[in-house]
Short mmCIF file of C-alpha atoms and ligand atoms in Angstrom, two decimals:
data_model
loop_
_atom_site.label_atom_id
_atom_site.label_comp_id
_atom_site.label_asym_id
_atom_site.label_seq_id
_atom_site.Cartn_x
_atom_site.Cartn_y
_atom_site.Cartn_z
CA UNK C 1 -6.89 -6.76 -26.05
CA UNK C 2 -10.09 -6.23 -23.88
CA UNK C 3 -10.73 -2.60 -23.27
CA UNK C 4 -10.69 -1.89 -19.34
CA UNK C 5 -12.26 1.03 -17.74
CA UNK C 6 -9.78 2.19 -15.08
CA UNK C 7 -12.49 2.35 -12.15
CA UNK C 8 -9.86 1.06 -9.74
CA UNK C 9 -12.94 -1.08 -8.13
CA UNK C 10 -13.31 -2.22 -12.12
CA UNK C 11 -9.78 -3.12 -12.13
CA UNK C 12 -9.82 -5.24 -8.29
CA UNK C 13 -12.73 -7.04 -9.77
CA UNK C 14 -11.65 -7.61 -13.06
CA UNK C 15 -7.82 -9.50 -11.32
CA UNK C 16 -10.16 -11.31 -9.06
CA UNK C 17 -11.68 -12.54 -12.21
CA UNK C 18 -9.00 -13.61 -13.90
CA UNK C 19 -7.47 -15.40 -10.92
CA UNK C 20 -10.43 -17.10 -10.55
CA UNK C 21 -10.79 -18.15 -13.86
CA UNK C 22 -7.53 -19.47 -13.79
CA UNK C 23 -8.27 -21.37 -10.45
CA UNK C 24 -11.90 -22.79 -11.94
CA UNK C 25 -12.84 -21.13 -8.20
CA UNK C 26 -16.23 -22.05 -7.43
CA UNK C 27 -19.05 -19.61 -8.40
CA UNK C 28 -20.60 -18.99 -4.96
CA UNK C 29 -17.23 -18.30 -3.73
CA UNK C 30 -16.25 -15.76 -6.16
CA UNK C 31 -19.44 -14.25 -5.73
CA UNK C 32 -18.61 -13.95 -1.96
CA UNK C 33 -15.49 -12.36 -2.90
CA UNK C 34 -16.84 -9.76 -5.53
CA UNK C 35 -18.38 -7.53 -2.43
CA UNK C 36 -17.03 -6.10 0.28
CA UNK C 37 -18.55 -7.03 3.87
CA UNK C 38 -18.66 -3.40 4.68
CA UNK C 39 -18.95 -0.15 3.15
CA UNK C 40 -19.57 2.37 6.01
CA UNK C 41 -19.57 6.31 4.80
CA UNK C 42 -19.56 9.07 7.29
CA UNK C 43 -20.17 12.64 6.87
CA UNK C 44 -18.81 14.78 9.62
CA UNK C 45 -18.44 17.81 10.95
CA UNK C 46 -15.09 19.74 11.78
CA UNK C 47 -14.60 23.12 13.38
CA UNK C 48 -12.16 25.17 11.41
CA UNK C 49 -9.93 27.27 12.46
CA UNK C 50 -11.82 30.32 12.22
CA UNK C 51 -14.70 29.78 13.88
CA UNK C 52 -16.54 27.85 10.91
CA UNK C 53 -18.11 24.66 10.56
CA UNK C 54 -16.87 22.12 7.16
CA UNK C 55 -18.91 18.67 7.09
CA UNK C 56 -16.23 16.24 5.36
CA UNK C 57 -17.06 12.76 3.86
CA UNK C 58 -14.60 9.75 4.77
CA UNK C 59 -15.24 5.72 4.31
CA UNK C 60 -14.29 2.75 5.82
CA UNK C 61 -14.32 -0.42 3.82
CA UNK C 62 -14.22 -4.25 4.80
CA UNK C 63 -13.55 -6.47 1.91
CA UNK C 64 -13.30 -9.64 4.20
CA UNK C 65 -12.90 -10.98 7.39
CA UNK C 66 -12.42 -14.93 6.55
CA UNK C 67 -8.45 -15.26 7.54
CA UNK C 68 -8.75 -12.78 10.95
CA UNK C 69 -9.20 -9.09 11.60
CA UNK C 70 -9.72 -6.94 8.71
CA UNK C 71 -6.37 -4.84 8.18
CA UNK C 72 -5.59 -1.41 6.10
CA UNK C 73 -4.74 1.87 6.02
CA UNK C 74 -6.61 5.59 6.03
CA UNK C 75 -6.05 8.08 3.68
CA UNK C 76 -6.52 11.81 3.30
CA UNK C 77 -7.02 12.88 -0.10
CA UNK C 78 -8.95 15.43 -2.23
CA UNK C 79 -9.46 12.37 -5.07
CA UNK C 80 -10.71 9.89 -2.82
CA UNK C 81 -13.88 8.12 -3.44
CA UNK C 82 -15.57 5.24 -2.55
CA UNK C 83 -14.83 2.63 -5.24
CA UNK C 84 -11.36 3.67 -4.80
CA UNK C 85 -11.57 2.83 -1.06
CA UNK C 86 -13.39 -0.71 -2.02
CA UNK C 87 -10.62 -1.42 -4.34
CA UNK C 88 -7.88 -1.07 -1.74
CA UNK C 89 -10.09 -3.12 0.46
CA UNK C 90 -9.80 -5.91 -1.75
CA UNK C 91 -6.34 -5.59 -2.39
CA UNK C 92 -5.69 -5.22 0.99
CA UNK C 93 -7.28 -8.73 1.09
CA UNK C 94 -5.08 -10.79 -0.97
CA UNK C 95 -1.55 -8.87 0.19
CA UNK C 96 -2.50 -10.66 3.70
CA UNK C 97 -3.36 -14.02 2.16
CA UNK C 98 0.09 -13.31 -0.05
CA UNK C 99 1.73 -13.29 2.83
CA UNK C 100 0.02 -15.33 4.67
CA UNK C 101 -0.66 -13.36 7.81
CA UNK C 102 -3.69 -13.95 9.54
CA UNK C 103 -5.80 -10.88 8.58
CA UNK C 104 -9.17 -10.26 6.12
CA UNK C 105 -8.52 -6.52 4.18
CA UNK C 106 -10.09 -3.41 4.42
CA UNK C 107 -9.23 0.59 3.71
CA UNK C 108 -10.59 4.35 4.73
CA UNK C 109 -10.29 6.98 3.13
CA UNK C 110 -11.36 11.08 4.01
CA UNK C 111 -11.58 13.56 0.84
CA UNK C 112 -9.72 16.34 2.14
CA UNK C 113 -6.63 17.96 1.35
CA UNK C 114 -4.03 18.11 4.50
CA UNK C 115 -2.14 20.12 2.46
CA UNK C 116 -5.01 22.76 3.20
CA UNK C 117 -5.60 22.23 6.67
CA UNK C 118 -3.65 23.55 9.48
CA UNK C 119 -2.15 20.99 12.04
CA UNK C 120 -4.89 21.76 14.73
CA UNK C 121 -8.04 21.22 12.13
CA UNK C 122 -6.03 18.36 11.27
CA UNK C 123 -6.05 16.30 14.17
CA UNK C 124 -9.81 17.86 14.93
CA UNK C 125 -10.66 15.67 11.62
CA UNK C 126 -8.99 12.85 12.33
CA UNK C 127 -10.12 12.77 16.24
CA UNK C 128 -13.86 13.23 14.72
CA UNK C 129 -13.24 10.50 11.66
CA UNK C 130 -11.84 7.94 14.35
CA UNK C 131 -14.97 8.65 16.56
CA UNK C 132 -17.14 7.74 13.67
CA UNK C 133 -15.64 4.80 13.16
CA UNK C 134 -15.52 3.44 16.81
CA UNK C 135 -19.04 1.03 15.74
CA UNK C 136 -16.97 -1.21 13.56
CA UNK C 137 -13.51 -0.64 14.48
CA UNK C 138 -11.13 -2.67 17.14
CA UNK C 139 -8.25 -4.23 17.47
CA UNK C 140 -9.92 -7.88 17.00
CA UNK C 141 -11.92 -6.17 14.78
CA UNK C 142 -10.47 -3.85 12.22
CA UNK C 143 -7.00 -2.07 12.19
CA UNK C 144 -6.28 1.06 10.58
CA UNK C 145 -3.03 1.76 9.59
CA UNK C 146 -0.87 4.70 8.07
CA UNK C 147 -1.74 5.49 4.16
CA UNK C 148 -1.12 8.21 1.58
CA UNK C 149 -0.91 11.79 3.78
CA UNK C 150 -1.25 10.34 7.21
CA UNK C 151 1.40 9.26 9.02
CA UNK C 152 2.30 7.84 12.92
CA UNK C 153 0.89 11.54 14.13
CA UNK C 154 -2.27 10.51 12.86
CA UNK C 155 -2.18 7.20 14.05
CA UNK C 156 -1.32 8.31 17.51
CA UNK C 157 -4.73 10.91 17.49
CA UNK C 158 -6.76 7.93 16.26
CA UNK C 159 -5.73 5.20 19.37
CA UNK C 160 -6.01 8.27 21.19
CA UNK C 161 -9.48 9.01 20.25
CA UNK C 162 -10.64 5.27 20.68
CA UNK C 163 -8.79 4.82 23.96
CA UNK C 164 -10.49 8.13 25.03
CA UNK C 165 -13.91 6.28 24.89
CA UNK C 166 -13.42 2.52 25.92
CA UNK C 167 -11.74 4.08 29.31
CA UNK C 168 -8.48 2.69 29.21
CA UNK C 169 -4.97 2.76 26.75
CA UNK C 170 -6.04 0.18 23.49
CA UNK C 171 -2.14 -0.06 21.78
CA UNK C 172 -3.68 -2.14 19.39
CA UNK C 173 -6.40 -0.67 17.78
CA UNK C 174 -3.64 1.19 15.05
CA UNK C 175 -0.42 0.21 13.64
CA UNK C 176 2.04 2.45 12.01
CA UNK C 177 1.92 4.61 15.71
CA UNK C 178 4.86 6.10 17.32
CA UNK C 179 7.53 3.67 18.91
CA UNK C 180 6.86 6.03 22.29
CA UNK C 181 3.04 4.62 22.02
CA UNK C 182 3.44 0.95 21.29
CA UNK C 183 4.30 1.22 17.90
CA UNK C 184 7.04 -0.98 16.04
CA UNK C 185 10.31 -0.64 15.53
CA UNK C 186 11.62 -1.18 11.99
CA UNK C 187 7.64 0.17 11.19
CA UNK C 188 8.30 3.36 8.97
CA UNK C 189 10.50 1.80 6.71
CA UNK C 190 8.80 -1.97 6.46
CA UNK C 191 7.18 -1.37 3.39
CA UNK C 192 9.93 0.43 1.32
CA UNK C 193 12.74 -3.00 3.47
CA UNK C 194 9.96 -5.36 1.76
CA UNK C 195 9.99 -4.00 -1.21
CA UNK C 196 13.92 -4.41 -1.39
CA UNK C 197 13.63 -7.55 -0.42
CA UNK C 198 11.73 -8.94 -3.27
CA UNK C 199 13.67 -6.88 -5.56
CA UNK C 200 16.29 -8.58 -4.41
CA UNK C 201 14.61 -12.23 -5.27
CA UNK C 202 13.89 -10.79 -8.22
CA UNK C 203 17.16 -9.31 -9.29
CA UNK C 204 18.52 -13.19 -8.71
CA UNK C 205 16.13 -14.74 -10.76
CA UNK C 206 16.48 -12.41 -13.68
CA UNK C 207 20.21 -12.60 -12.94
CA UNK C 208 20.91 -9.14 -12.98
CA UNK C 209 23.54 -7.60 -10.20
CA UNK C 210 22.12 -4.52 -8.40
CA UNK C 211 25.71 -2.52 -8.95
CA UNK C 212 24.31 -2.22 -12.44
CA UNK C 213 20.79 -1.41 -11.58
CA UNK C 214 19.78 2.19 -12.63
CA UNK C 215 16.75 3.06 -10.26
CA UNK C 216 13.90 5.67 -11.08
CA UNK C 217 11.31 6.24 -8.29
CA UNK C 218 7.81 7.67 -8.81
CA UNK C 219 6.32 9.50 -5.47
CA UNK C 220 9.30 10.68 -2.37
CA UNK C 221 7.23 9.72 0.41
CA UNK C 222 7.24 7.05 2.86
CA UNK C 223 7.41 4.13 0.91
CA UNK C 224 9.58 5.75 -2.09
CA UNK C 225 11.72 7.96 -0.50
CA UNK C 226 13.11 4.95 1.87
CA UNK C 227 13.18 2.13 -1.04
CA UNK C 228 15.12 5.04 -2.74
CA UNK C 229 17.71 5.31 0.05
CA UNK C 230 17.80 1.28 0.83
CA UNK C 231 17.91 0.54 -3.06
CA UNK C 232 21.31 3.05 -3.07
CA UNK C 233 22.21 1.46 -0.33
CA UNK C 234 22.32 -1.71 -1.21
CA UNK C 235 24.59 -0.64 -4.54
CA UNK C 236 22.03 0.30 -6.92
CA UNK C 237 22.10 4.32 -8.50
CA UNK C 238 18.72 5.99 -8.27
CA UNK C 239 18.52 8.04 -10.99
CA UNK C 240 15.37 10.03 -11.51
CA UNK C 241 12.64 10.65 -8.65
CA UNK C 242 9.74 12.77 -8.16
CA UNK C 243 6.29 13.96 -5.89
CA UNK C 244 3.61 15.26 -6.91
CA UNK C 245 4.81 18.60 -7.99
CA UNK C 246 7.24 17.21 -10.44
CA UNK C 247 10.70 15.12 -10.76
CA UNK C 248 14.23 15.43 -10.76
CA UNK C 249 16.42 13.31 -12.81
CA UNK C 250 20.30 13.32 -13.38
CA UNK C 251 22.00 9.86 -15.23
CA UNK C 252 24.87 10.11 -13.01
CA UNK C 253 23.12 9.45 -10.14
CA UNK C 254 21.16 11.44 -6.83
CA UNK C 255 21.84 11.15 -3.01
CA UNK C 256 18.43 9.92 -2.12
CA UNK C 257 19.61 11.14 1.18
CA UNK C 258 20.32 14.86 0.26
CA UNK C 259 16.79 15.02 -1.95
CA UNK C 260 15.36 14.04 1.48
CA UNK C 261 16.89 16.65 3.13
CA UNK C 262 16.34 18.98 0.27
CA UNK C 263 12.39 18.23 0.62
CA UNK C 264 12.12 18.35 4.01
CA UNK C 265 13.22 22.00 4.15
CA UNK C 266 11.50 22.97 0.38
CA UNK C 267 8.62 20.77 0.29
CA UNK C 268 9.35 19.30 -3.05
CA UNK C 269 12.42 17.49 -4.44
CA UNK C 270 11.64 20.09 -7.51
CA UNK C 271 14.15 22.34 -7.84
CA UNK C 272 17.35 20.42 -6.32
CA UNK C 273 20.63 21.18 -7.45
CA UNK C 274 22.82 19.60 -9.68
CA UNK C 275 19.75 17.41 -11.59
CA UNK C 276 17.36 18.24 -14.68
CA UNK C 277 14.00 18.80 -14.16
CA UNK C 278 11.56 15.80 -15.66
CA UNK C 279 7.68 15.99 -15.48
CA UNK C 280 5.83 12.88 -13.91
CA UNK C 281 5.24 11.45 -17.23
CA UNK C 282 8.59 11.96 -18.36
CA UNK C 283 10.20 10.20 -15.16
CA UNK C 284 7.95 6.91 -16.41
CA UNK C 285 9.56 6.52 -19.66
CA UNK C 286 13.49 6.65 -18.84
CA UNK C 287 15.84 4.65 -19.65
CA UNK C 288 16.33 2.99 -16.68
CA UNK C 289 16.30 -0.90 -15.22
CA UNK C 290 14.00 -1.22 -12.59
CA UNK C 291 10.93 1.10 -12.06
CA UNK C 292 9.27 1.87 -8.52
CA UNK C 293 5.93 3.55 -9.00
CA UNK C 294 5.35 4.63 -5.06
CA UNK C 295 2.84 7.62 -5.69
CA UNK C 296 -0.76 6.67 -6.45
CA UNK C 297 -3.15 4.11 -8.94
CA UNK C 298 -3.00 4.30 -12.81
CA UNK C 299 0.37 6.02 -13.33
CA UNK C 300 1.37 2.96 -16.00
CA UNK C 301 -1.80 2.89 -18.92
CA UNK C 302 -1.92 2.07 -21.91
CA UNK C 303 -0.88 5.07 -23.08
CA UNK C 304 2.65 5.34 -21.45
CA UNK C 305 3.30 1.20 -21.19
CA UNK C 306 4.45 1.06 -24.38
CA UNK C 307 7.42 3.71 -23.92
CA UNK C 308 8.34 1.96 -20.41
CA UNK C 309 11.99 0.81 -20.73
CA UNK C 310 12.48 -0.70 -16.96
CA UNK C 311 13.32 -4.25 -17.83
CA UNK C 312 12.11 -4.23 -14.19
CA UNK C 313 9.14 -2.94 -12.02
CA UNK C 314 8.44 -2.90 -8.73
CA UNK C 315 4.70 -1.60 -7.76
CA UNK C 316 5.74 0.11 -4.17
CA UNK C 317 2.32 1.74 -4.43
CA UNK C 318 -0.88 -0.25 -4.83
CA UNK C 319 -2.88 -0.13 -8.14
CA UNK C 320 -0.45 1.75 -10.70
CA UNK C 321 -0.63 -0.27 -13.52
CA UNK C 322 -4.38 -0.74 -15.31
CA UNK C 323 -4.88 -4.15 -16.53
CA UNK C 324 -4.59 -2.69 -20.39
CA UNK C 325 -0.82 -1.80 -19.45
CA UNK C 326 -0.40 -4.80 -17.91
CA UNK C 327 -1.31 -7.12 -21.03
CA UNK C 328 1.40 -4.51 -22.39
CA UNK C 329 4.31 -5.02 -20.22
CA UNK C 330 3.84 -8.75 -20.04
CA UNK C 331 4.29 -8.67 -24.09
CA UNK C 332 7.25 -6.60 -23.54
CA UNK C 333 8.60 -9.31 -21.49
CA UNK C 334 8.96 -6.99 -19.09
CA UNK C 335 8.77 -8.46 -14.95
CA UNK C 336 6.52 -6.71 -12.88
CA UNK C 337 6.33 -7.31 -9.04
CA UNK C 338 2.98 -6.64 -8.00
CA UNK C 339 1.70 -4.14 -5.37
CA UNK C 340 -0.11 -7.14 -3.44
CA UNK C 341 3.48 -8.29 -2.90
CA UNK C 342 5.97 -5.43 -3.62
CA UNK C 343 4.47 -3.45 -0.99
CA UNK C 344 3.63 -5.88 1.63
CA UNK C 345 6.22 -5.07 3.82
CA UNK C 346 4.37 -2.64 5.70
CA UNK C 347 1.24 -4.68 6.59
CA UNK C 348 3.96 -7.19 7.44
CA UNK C 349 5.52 -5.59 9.56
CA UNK C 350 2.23 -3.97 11.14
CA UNK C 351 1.03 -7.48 11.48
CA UNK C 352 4.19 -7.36 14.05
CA UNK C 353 3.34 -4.42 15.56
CA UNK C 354 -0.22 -5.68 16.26
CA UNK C 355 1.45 -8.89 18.12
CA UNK C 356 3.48 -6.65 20.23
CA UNK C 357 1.14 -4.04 21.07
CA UNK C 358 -1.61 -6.87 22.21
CA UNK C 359 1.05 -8.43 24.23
CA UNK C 360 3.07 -5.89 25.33
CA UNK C 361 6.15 -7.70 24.71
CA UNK C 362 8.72 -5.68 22.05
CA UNK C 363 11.37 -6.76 19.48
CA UNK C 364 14.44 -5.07 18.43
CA UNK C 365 14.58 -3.57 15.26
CA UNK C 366 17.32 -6.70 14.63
CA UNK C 367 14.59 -9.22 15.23
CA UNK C 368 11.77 -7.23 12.96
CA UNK C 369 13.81 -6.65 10.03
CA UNK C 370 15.11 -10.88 10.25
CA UNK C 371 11.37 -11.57 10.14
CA UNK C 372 10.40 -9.83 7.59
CA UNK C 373 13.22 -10.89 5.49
CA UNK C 374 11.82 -14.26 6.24
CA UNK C 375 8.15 -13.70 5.65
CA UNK C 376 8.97 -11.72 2.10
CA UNK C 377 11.36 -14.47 1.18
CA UNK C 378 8.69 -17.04 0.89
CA UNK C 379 6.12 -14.97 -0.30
CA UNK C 380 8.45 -14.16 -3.46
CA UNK C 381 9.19 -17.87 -3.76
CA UNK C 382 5.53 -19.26 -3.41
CA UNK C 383 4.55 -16.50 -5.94
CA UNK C 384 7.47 -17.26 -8.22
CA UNK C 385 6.80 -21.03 -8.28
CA UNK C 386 3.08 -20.77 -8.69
CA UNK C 387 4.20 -18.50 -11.42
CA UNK C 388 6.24 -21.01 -13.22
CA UNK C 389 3.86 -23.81 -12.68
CA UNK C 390 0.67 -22.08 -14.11
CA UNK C 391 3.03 -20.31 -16.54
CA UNK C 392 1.52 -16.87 -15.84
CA UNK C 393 2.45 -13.57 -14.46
CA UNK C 394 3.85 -12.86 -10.95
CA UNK C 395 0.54 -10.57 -10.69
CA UNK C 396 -1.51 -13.65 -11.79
CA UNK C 397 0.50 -15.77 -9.18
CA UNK C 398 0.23 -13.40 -6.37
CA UNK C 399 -3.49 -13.41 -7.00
CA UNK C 400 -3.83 -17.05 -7.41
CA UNK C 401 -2.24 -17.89 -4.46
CA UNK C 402 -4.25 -15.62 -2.45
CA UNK C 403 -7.78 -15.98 -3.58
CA UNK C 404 -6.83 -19.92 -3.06
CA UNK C 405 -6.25 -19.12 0.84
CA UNK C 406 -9.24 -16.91 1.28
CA UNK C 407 -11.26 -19.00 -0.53
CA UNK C 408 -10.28 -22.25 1.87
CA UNK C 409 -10.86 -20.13 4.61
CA UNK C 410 -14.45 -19.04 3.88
CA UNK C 411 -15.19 -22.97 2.18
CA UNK C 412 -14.08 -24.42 5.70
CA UNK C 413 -16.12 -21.71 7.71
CA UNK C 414 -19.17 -22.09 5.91
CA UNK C 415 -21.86 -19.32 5.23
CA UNK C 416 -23.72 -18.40 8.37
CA UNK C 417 -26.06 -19.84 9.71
P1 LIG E 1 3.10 9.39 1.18
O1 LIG E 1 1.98 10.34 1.37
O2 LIG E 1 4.13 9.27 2.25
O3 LIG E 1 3.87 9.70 -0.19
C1 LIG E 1 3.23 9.81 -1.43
C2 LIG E 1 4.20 10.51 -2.37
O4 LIG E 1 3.66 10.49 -3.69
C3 LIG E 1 4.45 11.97 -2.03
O5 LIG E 1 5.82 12.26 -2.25
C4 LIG E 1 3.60 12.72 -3.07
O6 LIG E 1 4.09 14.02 -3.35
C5 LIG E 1 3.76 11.81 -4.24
N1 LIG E 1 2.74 11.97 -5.27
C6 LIG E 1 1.42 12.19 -5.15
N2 LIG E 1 0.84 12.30 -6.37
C7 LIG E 1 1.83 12.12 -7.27
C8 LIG E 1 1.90 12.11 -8.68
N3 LIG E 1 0.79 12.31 -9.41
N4 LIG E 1 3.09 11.91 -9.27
C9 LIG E 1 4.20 11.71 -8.53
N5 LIG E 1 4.21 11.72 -7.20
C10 LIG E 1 3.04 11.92 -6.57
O7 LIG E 1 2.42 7.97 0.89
P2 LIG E 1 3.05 6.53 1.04
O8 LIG E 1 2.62 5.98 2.35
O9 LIG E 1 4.47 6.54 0.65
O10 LIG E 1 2.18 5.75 -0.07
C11 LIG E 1 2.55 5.75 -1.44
C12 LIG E 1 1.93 4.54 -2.11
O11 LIG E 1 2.37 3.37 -1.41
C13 LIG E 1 0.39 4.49 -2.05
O12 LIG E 1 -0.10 3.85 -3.20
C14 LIG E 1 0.13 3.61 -0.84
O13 LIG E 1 -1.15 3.00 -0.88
C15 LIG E 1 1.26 2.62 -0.99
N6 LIG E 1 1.58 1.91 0.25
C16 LIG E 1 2.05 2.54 1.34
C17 LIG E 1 2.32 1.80 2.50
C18 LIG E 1 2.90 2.43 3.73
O14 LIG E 1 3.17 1.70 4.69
N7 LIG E 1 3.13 3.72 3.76
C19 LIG E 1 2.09 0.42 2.52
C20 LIG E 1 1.63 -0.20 1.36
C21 LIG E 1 1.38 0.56 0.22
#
């Protein structure tokens, strides 16, 4: 088995590799795709709270613009760094082309921790990051969107910021905003809906019925704190779940509902009553059916694959499985969904929000949700055939599928000039 440094931007080039192998792509072309377009860093300075001056570091990457606009979201994190941020870019690239919505992929990323910050330096970073960007961002341009520790708040500062300085209101220059701004209904909980959805698909073709389906979630946030609640929902028993301070597990079953609550008013899902306490690495390996990693990259390795019992996983967040525990899990026979599709919900349904907020012309939630049933539908199916006919992994598929598109679009554009 080849021996993978986990580099996330090692891992995004090494998939693009493989699909490309597998697609005999053409070598110009996959050397198009092996850079981004745009790495832009900015260092910038934020007044603090107290009267002090801290100069943060934050990126914004392009991986490619072939398809449309380039699309992704901003993240504040201590760990961030800039091959991480290229890696997303890239993903972010093929999750568009997966689902075939007419946008190139890009990501940002600040190292900070919000958890640090008070509100007010908050948005003063943000408001400053946004400004920085203005050169190369724009809603025909490049769209940021909501990521790990921002949220529609954020969003809201950032159109804010860039509406501030073209002079007039620009609803599309963010998705993931507040509803009261131009934002989407159906928005905050598109990427945990898509994620049900291709469980669902999934769940058919394995032919297993979700009343039997014991759940464990990695990460209570956005994305796995609602697939938690619409997985239970739909008849499934979440078992086990966690953040980053640690997880809760109990075989009879949580309310994903009540461990909301519970968090909301502790701050962690540590500590709630009637459940054991299981650390992050423990949550991985229970006995459980379907897996949904929703916290950060490289939670499944080599290390831990082998103990994995989920018959089923679905990659809510993008990157958590290294290509070494991959090779693993495939052996196992076990079926993972990959982020590029599991999570593409939210881009999905931001793609929405962008078409609204550019013609100010809004959906019900009714009509969102129907779409995106629709769009996830035959992304599953196109993956799941392609998987079948090349006899490969749904990861391999997904890839396939969408380094084919972007590579049409660039062949039929031709390099400039
Ligand atoms: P979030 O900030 O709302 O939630 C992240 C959660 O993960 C938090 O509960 C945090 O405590 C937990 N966490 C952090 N480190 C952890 C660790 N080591 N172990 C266990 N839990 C940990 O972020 P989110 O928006 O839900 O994003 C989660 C993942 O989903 C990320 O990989 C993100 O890129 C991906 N994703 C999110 C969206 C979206 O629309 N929000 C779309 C596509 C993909």
């Amino acid at each position: 088995m080849p021996k993978y440094n986990i580099d996330p931007w090692e891992m995004a080039l090494n998939q693009l590799g493989e699909a490309a192998r597998r697609l005999d792509l053409q070598k110009d072309i996959l050397r198009v795709l092996s850079f981004p377009r745009r790495e832009y860093t900015v260092n910038f300075p934020v007044r603090m709270d107290d009267g002090s001056i801290q100069v943060f570091t934050g990126y914004r990457v392009q991986h490619n613009a072939a398809r449309g606009p380039s699309k992704g979201g901003i993240r504040f994190h201590p760990q961030v760094t800039l091959n991480e941020v290229k890696a997303l870019a890239m993903w972010m690239t093929w999750k568009c082309a997966v689902v075939n919505i007419p946008y190139g992929g890009a990501k940002g990323g600040v190292i900070c921790d919000p958890k640090k910050l008070q509100v007010s330096e908050l948005e003063r970073l943000a408001r400053r990051y946004a400004f920085e960007l203005i050169p190369i961002i724009g809603p025909e341009q490049d769209i940021p969107a909501p990521d790990v520790n921002t949220n529609p708040q954020v969003m809201a500062w950032i159109m804010d910021t860039y509406s501030m300085h073209a002079g007039y209101s620009v609803p599309g220059i963010v998705t993931g905003k507040p509803v009261s701004i131009g934002g989407s209904l159906g928005r905050n909980e598109a990427t945990a809906r898509g994620c049900v959805f291709v469980v669902l698909n999934a769940l058919k073709h394995l032919d297993l019925p979700i009343e039997d389906l014991r759940v464990v979630v990695q990460g209570y946030g956005n994305a796995g704190s609602i697939a938690a609640r619409l997985l239970a929902r739909e008849g499934a028993t979440v078992i086990a779940v966690s953040d980053s301070r640690g997880g809760i597990y109990n075989p009879k079953g949580l309310d994903p509902g009540a461990v909301l609550e519970y968090k909301a008013e502790s701050g962690s899902v540590v500590g709630f009553a009637g459940a054991d306490s299981v650390t992050n690495a423990q949550l991985l390996e229970l006995d459980c059916d379907l897996l949904v990693p929703a916290a950060l990259e490289k939670q499944i390795t080599a290390d831990n694959a082998p103990r994995i019992k989920a018959r089923l996983i679905a990659e809510a967040a993008n990157g958590p499985t290294t290509p070494e525990a991959d090779c693993i899990l495939a052996e196992k026979g076990v079926t993972v969904i990959p982020d590029i599709l599991a999570n593409a919900g939210g881009v999905t349904v931001s793609y929405f929000e962008w078409v609204q907020s550019t013609q100010s012309y809004f959906w019900t939630e009714r009509e969102v949700n129907l779409k995106l049933r629709d769009v996830m539908d035959r992304a599953w199916a196109a993956v799941a055939a392609k998987a079948e006919d090349a006899q490969v992994t749904l990861r391999t598929a997904a890839l396939m599928l969408a380094v084919e598109r972007v590579a049409d679009a660039i062949a039929i554009r031709g390099v400039y000039p």
